[in-house]
Tab-separated table of N, CA and C in Angstrom:
chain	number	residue	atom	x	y	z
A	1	UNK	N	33.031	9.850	-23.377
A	1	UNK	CA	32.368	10.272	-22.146
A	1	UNK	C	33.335	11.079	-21.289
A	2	UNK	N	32.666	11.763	-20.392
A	2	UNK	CA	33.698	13.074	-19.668
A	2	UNK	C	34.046	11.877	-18.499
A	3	UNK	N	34.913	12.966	-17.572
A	3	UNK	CA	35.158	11.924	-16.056
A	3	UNK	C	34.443	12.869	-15.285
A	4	UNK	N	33.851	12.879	-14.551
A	4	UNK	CA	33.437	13.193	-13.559
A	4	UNK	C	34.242	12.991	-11.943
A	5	UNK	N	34.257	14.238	-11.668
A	5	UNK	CA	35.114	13.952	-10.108
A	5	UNK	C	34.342	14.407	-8.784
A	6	UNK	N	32.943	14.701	-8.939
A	6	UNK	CA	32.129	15.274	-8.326
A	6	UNK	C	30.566	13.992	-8.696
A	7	UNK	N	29.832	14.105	-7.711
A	7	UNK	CA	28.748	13.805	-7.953
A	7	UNK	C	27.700	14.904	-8.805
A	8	UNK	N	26.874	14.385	-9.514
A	8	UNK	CA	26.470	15.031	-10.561
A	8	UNK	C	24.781	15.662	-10.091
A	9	UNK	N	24.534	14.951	-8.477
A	9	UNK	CA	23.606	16.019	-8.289
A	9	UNK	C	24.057	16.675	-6.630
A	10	UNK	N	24.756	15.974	-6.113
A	10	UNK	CA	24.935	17.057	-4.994
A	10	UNK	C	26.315	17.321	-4.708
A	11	UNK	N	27.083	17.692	-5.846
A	11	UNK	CA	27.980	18.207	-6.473
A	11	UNK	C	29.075	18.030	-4.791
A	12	UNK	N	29.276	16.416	-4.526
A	12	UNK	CA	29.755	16.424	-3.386
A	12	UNK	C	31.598	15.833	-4.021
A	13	UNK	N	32.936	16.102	-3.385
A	13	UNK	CA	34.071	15.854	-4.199
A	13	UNK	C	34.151	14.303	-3.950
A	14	UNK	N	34.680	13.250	-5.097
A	14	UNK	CA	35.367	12.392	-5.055
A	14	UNK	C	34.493	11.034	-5.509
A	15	UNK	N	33.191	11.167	-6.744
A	15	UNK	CA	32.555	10.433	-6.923
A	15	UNK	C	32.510	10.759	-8.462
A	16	UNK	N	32.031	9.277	-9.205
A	16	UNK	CA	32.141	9.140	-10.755
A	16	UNK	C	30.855	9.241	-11.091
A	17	UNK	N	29.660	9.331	-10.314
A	17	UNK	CA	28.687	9.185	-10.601
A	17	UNK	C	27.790	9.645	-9.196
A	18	UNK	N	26.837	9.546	-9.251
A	18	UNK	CA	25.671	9.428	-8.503
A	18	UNK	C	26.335	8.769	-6.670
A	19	UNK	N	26.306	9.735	-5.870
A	19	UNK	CA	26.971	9.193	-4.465
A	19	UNK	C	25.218	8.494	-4.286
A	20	UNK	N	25.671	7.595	-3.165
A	20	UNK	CA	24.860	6.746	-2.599
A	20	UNK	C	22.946	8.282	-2.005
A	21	UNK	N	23.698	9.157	-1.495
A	21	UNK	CA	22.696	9.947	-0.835
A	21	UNK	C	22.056	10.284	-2.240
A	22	UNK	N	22.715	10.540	-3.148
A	22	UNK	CA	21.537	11.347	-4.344
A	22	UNK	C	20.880	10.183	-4.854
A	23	UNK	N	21.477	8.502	-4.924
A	23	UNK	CA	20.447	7.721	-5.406
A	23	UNK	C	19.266	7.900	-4.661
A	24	UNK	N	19.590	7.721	-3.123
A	24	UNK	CA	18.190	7.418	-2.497
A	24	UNK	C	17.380	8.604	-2.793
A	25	UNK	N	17.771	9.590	-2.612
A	25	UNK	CA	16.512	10.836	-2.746
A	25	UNK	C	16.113	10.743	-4.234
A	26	UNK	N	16.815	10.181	-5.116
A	26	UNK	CA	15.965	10.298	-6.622
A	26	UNK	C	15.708	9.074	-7.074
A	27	UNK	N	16.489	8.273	-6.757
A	27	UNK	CA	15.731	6.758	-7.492
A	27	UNK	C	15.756	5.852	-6.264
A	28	UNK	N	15.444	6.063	-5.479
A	28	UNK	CA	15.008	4.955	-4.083
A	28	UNK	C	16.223	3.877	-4.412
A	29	UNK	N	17.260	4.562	-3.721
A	29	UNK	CA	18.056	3.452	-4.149
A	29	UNK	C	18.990	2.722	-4.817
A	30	UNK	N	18.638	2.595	-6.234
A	30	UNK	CA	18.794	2.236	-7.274
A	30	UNK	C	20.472	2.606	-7.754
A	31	UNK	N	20.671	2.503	-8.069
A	31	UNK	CA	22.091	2.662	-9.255
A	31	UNK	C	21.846	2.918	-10.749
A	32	UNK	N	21.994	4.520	-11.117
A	32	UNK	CA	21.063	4.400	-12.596
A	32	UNK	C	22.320	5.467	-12.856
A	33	UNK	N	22.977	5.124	-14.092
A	33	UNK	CA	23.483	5.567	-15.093
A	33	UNK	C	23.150	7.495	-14.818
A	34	UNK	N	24.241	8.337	-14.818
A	34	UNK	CA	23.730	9.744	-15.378
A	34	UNK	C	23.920	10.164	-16.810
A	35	UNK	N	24.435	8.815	-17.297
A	35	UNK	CA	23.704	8.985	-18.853
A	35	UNK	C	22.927	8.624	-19.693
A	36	UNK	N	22.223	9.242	-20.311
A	36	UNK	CA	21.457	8.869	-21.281
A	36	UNK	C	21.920	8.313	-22.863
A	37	UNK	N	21.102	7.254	-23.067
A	37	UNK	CA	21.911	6.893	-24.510
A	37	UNK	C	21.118	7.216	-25.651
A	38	UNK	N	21.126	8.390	-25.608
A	38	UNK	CA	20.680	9.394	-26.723
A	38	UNK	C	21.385	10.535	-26.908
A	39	UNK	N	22.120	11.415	-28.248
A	39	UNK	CA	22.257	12.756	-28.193
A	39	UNK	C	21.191	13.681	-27.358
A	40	UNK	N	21.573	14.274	-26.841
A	40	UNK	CA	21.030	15.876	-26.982
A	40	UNK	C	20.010	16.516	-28.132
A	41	UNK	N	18.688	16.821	-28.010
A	41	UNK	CA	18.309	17.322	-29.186
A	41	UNK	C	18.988	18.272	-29.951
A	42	UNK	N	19.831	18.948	-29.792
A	42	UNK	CA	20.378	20.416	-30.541
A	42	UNK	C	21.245	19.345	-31.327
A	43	UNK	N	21.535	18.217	-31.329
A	43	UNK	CA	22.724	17.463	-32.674
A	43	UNK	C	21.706	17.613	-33.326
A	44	UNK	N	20.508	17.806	-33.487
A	44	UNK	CA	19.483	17.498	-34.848
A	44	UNK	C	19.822	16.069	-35.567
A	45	UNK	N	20.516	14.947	-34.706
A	45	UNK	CA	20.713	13.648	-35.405
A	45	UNK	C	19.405	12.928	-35.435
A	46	UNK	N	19.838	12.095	-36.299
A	46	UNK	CA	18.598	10.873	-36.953
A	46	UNK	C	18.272	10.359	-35.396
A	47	UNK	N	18.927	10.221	-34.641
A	47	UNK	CA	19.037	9.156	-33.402
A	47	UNK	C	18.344	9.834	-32.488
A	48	UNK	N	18.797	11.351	-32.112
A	48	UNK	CA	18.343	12.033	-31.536
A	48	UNK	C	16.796	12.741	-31.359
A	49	UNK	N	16.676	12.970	-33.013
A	49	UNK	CA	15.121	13.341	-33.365
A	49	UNK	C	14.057	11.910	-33.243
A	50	UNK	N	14.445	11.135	-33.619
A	50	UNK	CA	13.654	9.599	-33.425
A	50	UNK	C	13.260	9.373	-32.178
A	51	UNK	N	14.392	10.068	-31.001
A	51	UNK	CA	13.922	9.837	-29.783
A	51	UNK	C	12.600	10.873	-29.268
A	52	UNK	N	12.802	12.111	-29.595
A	52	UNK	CA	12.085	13.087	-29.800
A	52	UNK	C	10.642	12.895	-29.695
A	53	UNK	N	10.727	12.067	-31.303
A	53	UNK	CA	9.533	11.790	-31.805
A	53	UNK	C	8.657	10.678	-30.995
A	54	UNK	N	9.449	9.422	-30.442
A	54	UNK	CA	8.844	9.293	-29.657
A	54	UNK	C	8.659	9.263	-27.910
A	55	UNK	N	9.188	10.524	-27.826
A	55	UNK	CA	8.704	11.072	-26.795
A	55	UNK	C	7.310	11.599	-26.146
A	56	UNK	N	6.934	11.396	-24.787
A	56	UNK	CA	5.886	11.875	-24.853
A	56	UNK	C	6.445	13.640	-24.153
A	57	UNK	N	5.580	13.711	-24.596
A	57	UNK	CA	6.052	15.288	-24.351
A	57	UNK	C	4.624	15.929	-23.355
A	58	UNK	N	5.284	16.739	-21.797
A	58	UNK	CA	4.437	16.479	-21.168
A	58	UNK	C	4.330	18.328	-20.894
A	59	UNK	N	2.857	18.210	-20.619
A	59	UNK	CA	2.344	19.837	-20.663
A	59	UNK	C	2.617	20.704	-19.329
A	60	UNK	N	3.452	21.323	-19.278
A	60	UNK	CA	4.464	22.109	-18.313
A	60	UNK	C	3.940	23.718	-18.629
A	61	UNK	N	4.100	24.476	-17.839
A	61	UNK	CA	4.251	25.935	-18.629
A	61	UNK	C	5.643	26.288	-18.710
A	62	UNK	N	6.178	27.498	-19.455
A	62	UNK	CA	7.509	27.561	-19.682
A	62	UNK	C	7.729	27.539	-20.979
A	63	UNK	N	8.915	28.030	-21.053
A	63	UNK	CA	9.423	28.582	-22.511
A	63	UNK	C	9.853	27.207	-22.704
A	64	UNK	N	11.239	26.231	-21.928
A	64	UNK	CA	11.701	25.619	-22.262
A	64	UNK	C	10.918	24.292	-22.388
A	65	UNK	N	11.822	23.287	-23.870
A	65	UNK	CA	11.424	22.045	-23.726
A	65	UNK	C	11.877	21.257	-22.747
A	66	UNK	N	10.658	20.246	-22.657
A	66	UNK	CA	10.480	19.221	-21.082
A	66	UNK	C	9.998	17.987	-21.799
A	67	UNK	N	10.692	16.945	-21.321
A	67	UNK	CA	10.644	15.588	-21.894
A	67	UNK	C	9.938	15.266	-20.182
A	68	UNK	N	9.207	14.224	-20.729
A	68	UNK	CA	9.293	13.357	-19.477
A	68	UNK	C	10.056	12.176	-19.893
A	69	UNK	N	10.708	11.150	-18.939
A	69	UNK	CA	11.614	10.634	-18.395
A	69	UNK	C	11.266	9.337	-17.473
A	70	UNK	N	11.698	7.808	-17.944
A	70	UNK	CA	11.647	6.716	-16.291
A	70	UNK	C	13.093	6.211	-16.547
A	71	UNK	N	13.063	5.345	-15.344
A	71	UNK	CA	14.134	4.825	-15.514
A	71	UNK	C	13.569	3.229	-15.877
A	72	UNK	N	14.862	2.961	-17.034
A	72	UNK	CA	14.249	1.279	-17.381
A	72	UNK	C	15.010	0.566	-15.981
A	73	UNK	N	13.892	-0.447	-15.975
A	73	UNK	CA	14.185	-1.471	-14.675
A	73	UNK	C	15.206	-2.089	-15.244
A	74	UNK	N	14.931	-2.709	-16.110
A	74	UNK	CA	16.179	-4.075	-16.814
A	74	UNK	C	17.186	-3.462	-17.148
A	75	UNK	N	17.504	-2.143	-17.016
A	75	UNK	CA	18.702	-1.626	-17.721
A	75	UNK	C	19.456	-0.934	-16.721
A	76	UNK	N	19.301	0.001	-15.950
A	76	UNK	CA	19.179	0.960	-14.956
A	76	UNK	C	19.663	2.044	-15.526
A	77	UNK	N	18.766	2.666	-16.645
A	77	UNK	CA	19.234	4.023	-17.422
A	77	UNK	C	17.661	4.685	-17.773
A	78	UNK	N	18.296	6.172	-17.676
A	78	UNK	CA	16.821	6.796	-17.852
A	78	UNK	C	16.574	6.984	-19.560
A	79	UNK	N	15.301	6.948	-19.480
A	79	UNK	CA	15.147	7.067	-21.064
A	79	UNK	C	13.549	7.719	-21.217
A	80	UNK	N	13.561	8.171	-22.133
A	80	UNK	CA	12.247	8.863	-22.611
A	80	UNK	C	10.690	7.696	-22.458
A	81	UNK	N	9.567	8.435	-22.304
A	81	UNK	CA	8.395	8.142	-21.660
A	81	UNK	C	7.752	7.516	-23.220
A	82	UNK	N	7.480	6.276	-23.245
A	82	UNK	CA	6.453	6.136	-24.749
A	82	UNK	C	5.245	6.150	-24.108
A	83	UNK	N	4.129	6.256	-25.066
A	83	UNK	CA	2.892	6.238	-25.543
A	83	UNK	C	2.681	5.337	-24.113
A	84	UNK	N	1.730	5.749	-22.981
A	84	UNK	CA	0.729	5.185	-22.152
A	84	UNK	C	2.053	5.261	-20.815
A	85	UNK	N	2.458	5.571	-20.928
A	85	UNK	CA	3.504	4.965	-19.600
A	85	UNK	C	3.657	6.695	-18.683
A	86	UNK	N	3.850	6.399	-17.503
A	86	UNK	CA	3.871	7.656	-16.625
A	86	UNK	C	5.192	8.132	-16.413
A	87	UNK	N	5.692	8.932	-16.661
A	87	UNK	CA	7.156	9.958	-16.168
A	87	UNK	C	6.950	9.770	-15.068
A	88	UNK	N	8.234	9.634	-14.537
A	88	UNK	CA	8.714	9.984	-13.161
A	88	UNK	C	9.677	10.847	-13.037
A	89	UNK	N	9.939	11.436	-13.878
A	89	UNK	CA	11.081	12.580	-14.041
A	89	UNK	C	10.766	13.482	-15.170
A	90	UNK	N	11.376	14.762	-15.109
A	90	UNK	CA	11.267	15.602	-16.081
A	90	UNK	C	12.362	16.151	-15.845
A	91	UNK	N	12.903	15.670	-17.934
A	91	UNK	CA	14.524	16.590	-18.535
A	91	UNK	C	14.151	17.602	-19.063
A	92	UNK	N	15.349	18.462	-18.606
A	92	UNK	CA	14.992	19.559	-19.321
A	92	UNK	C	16.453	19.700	-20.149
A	93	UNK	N	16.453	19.910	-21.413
A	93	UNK	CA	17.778	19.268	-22.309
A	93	UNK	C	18.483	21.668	-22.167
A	94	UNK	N	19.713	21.515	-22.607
A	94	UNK	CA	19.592	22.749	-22.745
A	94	UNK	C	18.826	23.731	-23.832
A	95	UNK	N	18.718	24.874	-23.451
A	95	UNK	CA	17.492	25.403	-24.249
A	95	UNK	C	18.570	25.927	-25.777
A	96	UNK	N	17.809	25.497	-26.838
A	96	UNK	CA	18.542	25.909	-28.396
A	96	UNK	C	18.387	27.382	-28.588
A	97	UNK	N	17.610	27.806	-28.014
A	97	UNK	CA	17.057	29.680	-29.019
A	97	UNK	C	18.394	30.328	-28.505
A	98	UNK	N	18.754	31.243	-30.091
A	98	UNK	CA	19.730	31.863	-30.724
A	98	UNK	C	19.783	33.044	-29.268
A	99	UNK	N	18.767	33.314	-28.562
A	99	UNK	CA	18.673	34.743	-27.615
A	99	UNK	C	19.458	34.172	-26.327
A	100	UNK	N	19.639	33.387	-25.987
A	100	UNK	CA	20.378	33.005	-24.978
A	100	UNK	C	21.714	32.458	-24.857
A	101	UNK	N	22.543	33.170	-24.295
A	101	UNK	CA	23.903	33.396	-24.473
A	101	UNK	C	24.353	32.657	-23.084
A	102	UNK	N	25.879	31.939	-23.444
A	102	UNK	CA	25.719	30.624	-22.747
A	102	UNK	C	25.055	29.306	-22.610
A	103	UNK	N	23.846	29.018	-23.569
A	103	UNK	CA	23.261	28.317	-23.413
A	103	UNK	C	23.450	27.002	-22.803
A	104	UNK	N	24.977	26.735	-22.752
A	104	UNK	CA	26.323	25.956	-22.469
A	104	UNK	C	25.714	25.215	-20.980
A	105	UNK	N	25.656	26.562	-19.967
A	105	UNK	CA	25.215	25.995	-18.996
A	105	UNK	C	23.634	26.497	-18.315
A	106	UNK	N	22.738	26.150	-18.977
A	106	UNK	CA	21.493	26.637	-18.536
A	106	UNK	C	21.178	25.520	-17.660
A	107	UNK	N	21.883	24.350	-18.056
A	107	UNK	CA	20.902	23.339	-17.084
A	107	UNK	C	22.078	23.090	-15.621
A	108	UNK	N	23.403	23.336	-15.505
A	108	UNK	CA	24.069	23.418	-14.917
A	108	UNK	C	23.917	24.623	-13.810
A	109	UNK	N	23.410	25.965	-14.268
A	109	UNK	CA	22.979	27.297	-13.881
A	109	UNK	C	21.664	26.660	-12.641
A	110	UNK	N	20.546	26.078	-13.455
A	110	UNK	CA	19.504	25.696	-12.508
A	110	UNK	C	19.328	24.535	-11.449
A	111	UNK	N	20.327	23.916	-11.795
A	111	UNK	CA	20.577	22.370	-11.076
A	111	UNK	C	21.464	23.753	-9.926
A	112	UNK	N	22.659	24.468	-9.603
A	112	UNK	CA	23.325	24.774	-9.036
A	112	UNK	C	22.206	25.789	-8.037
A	113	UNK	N	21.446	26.975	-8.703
A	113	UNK	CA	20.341	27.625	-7.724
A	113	UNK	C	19.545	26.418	-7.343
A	114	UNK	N	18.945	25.318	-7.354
A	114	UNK	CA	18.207	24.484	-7.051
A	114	UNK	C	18.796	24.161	-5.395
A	115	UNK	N	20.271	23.496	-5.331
A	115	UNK	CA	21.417	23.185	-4.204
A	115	UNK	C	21.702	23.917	-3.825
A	116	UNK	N	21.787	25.451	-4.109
A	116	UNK	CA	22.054	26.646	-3.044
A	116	UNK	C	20.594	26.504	-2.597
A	117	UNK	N	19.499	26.834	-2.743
A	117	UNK	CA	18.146	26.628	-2.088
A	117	UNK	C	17.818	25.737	-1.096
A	118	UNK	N	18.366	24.466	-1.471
A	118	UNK	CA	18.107	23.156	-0.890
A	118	UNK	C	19.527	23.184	0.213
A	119	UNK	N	20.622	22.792	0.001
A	119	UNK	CA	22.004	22.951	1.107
A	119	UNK	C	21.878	24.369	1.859
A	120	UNK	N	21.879	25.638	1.119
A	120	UNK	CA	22.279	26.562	1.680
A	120	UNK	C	20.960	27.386	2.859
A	121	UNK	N	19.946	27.452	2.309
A	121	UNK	CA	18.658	27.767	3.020
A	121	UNK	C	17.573	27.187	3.458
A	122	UNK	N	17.958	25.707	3.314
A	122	UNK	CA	17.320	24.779	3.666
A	122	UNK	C	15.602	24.818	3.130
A	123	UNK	N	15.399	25.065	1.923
A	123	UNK	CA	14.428	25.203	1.077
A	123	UNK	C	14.039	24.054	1.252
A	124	UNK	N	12.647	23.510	0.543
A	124	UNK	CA	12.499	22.250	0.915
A	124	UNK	C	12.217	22.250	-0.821
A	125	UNK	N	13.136	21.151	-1.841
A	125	UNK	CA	12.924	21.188	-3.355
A	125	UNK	C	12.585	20.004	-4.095
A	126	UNK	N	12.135	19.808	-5.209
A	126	UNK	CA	12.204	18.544	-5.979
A	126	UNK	C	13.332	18.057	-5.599
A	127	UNK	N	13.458	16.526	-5.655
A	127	UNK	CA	14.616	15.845	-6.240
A	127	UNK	C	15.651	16.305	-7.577
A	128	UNK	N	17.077	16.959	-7.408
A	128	UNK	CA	17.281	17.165	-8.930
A	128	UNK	C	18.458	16.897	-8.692
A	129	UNK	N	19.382	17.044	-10.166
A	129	UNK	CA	20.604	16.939	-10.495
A	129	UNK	C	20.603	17.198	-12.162
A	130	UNK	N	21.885	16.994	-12.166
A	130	UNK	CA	22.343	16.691	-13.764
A	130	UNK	C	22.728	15.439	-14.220
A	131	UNK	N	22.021	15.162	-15.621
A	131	UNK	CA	22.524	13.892	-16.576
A	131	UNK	C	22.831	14.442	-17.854
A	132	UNK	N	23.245	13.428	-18.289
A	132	UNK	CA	24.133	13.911	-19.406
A	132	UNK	C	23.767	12.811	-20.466
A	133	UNK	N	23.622	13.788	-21.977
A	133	UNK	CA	23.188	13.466	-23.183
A	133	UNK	C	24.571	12.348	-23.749
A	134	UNK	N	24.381	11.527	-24.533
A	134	UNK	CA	25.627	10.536	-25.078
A	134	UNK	C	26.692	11.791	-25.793
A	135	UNK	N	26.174	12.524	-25.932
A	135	UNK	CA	27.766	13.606	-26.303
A	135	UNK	C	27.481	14.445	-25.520
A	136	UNK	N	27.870	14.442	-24.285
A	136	UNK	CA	28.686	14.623	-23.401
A	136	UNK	C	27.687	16.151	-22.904
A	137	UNK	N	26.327	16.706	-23.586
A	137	UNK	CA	25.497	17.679	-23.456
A	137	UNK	C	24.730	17.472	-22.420
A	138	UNK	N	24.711	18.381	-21.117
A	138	UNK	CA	24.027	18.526	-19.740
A	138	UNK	C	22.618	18.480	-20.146
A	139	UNK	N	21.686	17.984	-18.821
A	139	UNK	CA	20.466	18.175	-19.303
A	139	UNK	C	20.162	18.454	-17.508
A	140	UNK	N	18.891	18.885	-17.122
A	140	UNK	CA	18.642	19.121	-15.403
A	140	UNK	C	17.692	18.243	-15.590
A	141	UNK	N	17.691	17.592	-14.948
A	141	UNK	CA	16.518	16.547	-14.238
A	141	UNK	C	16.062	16.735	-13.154
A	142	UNK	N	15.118	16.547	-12.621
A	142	UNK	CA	14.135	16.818	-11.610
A	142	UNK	C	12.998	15.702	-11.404
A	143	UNK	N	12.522	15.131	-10.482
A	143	UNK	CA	12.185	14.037	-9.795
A	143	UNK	C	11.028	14.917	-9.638
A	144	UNK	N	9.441	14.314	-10.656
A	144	UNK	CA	8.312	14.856	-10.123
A	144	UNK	C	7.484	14.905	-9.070
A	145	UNK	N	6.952	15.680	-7.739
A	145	UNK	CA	6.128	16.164	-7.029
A	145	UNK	C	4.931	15.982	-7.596
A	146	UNK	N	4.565	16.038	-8.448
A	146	UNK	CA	2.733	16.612	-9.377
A	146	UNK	C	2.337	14.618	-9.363
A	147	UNK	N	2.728	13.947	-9.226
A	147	UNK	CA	2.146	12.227	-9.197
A	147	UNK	C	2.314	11.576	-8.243
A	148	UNK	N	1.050	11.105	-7.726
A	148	UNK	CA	1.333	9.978	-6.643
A	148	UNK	C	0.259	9.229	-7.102
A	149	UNK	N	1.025	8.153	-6.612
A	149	UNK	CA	0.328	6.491	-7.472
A	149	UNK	C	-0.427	6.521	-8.358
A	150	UNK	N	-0.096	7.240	-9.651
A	150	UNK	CA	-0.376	7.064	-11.140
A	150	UNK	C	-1.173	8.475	-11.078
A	151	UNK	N	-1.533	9.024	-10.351
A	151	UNK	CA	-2.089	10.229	-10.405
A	151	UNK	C	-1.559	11.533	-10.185
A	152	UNK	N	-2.149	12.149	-11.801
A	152	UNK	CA	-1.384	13.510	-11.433
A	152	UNK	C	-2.191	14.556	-10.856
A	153	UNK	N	-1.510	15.476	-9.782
A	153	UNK	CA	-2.199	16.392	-9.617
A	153	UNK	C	-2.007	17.653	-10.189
A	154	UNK	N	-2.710	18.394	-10.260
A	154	UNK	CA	-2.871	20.082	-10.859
A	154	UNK	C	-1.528	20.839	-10.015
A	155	UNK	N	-0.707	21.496	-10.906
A	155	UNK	CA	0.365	22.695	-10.952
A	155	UNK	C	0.162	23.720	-11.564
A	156	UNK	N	0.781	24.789	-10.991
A	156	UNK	CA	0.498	26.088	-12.098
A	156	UNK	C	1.869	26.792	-11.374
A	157	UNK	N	2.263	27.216	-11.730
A	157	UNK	CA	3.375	28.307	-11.639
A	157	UNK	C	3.163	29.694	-11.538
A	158	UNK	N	3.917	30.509	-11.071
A	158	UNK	CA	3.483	31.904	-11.123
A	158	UNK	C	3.601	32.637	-12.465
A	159	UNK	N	4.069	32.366	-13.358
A	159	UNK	CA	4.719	32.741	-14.315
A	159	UNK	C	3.504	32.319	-15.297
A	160	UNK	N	2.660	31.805	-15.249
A	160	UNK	CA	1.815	31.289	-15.953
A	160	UNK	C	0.582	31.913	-15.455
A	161	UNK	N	0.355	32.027	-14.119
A	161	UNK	CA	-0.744	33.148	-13.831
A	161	UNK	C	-0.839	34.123	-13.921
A	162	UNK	N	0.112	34.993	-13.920
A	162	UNK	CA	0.032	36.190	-14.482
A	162	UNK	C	0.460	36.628	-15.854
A	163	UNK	N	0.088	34.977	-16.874
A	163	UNK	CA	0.036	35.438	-18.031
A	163	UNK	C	1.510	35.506	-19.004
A	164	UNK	N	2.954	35.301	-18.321
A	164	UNK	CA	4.295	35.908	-18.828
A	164	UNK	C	4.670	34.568	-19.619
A	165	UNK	N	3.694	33.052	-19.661
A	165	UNK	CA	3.850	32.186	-20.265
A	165	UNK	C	3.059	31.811	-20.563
């Protein structure tokens, strides 16, 4: 595992994990692991694809893959959504296609415009940050808007209305 000397979503100096302010805005609280105990899909491991598989995989527009995501109570680590259960988060792991250069930091790239939006212009944004795959691979997480009390509501993006997805 890496060290971390920064908080991993509001990239504030002198924390190993998650400062007290980013729990409350993303997990009410809580104390939850920013890792996941799964590879990264791009290892193509047995461990990794198994998780995959049972993932629920939730209908987003966009090029990239989107897991949904809870955090286990008994454990305090996020982990993939099975069969009947509601996300409260959506990972986005980094994107694999050969056309994107750097791919290294795509989720680091969007977690960082997310906090210039939110700190710098006082945007008003999802909950987000970065977690990290068991080898040591970034993923952006984001705290869903689209559900309140088990209900989802309708999203669309611009990028999807005019067709570019």
């Amino acid at each position: 595992m890496m060290t971390l000397t920064v908080c991993p979503s509001t990239l504030a100096e002198g924390f190993d994990t998650y400062s007290l302010a980013a729990r409350k805005k993303m997990f009410d609280d809580k104390a939850v692991s920013h890792y996941l105990r799964v590879p990264s899909p791009s290892t193509n491991s047995e461990e990794a694809n198994e998780a995959i598989r049972n993932a629920k995989r939730i209908s987003l527009s966009g090029v990239q893959p989107k897991y949904s995501v809870i955090v286990d109570e008994q454990e305090s680590y996020l982990r993939y959504t099975q069969e009947g259960e509601q996300g409260a988060y959506i990972l986005k792991p980094c994107p694999s296609s050969y056309h994107i250069l750097n791919r290294d930091y795509c989720a680091a790239n969007e977690h960082f415009t997310m906090q210039i939006a939110a700190q710098v212009y006082g945007i008003e944004t999802a909950a987000n940050r970065l977690c990290f795959f068991s080898n040591d691979e970034a993923a952006y997480l984001t705290r869903r808007f689209d559900v309140h009390d088990g209900r989802k509501y309708q999203q669309e993006d611009f990028a999807a209305l005019m067709g570019y997805t």
